[in-house]
Coordinates of C-alpha atoms in Angstrom, one line a residue:
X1157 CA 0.0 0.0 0.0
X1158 CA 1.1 3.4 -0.4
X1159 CA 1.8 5.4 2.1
X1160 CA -0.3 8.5 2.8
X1161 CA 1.3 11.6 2.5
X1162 CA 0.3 14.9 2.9
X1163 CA 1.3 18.2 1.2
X1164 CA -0.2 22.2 0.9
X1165 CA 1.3 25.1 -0.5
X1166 CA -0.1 28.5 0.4
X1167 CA -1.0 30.7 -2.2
X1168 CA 0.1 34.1 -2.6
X1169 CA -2.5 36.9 -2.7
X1170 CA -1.6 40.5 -3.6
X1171 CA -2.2 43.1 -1.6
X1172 CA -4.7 45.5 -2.1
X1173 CA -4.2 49.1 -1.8
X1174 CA -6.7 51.6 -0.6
X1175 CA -6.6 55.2 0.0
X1176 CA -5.1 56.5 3.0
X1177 CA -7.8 58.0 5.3
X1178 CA -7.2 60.7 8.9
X1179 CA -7.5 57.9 11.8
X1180 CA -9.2 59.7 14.6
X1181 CA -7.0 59.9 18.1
X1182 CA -9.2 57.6 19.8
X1183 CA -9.0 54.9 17.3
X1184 CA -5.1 54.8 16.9
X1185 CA -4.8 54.8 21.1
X1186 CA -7.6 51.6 21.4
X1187 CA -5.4 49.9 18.5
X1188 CA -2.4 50.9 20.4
X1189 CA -4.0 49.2 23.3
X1190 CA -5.5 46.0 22.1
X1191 CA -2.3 45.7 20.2
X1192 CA -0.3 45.9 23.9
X1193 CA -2.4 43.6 25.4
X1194 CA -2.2 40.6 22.8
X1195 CA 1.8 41.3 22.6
X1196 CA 0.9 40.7 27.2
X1197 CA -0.8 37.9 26.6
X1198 CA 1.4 35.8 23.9
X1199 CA 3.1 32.8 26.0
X1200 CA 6.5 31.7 26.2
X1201 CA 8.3 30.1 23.4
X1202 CA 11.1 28.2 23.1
X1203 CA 13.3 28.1 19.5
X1204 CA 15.0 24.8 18.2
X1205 CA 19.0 25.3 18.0
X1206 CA 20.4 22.2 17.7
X1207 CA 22.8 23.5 19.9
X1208 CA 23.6 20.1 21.9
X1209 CA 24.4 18.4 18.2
X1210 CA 21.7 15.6 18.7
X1211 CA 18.1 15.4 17.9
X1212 CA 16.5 15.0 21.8
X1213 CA 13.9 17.3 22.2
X1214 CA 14.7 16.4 26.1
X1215 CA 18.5 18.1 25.4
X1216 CA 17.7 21.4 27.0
X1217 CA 21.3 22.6 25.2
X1218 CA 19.2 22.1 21.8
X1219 CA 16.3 24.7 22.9
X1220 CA 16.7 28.4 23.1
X1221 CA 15.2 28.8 26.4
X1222 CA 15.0 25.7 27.4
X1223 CA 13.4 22.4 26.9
X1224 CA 9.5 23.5 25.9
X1225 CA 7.2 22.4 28.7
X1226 CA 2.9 22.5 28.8
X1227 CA 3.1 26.2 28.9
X1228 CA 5.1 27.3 26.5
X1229 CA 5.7 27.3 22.5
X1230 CA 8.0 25.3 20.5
X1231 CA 9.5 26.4 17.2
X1232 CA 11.4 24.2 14.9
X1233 CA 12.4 26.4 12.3
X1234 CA 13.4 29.7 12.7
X1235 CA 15.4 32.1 10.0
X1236 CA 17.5 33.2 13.3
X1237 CA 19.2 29.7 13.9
X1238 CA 20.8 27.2 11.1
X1239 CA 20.3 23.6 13.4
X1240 CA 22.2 20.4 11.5
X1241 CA 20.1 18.2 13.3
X1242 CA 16.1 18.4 14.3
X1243 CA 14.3 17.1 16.8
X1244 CA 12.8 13.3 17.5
X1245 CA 10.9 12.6 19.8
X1246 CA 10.8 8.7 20.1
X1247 CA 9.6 5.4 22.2
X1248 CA 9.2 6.2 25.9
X1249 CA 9.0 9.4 25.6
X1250 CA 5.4 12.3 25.8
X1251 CA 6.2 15.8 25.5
X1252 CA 3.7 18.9 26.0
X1253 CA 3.7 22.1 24.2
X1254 CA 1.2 24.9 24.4
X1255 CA 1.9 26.0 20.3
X1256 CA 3.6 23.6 18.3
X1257 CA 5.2 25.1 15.1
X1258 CA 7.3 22.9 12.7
X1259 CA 8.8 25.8 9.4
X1260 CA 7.9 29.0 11.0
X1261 CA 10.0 31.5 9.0
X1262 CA 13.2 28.7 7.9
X1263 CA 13.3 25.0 7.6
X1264 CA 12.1 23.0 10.3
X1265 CA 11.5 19.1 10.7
X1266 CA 10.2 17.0 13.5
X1267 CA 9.9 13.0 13.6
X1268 CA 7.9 10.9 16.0
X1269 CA 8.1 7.1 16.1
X1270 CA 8.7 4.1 17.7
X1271 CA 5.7 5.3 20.0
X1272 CA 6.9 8.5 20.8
X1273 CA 3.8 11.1 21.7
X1274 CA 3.8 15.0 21.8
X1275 CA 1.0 17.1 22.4
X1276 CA 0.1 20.7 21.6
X1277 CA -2.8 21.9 24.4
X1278 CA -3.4 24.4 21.7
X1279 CA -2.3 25.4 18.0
X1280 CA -0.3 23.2 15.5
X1281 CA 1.2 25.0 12.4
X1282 CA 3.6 23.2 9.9
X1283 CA 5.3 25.7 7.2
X1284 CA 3.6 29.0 9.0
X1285 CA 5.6 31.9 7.3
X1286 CA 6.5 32.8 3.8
X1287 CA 9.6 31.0 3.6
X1288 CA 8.8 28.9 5.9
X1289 CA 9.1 25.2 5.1
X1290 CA 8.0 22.2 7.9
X1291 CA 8.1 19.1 7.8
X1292 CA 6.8 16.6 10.4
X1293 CA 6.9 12.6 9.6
X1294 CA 4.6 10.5 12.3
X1295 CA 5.4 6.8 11.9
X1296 CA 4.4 3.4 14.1
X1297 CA 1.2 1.9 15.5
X1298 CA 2.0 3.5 18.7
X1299 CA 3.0 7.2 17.9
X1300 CA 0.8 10.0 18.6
X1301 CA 0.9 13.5 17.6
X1302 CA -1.9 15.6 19.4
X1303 CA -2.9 19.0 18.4
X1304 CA -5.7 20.1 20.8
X1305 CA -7.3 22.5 18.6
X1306 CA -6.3 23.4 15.0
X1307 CA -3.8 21.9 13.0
X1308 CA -2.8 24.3 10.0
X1309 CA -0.3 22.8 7.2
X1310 CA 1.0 25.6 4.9
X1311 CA -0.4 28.8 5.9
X1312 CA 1.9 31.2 4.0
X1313 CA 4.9 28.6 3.8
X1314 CA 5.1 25.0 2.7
X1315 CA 3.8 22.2 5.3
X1316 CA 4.4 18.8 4.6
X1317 CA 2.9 15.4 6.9
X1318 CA 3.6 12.0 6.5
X1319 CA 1.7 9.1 8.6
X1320 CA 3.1 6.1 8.0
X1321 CA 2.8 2.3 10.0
X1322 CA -0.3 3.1 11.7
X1323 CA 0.4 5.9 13.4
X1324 CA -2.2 8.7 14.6
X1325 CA -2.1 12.8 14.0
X1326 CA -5.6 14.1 15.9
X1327 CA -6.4 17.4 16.0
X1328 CA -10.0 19.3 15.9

């Protein structure tokens, strides 16, 4: 049988222009506002390195800030770091993430097998940025990857999924 694979590629839209208008005082200072209260609100993230030279997503040397735990973000992929190695997350082991995302502006790619699990609590993005290329392979009767609410494959960059042996991607 073949093996199911899964790939999107986000579309470029062009941007439309409009003409400028006078924004009223009050308008600006509420957008200033709500604008200071989501950047308040964002949660921790943690960035993939590779810094430890191995692919453990336990090695806190190959994290940022830190091996991700339940509350925080994990990006695998990002234009600031150029990792040799990515993570896997493998028999044994069960990891939680708040955000999970796999390409967010560079190349990113994550593996589970062997009955590995790892769980987002909330958001799941593979390839999220233009140039922003993830790649996440979920192989073996026993390996889970969990995405609480949404999982989004190639918003503006290029998300690629493979399932293979059985193994189970839910999300809602």
């Amino acid at each position: 049988p073949s093996t199911p694979s899964v790939r999107f590629t986000a579309l470029t839209v062009p941007t439309m222009t409009k003409k400028q208008t006078f924004l009223p005082l009050k308008w600006l200072l509420q957008t200033s506002m709500l604008s200071f209260c989501l950047a308040t609100t964002a949660s921790a993230q943690s960035v993939w390195t590779g810094g430890a030279g191995n692919t453990s997503w336990a090695d806190s040397a190959n994290w940022a800030s830190g091996t991700p735990s339940a509350g925080q973000d994990a990006r695998i992929g990002s234009s600031l770091y150029n990792p040799t190695s990515f993570p896997l997350v493998t028999s044994g082991q069960s990891f939680t993430v708040n955000d999970l995302w796999v390409g967010y502006d560079g190349i990113g790619s994550l593996s589970l097998e062997r009955g590995g699990t790892l769980t987002a609590s909330r958001l799941g993005y593979i390839g999220y940025l233009s140039g922003g290329v993830g790649l996440v392979t979920v192989d073996g009767s026993t390996t889970l990857l969990a995405i609480e609410d949404d999982l989004t494959l190639g918003y503006a960059g290029v998300g690629e999924l493979t399932i293979t042996g059985g193994a189970l991607v839910d999300s809602n």
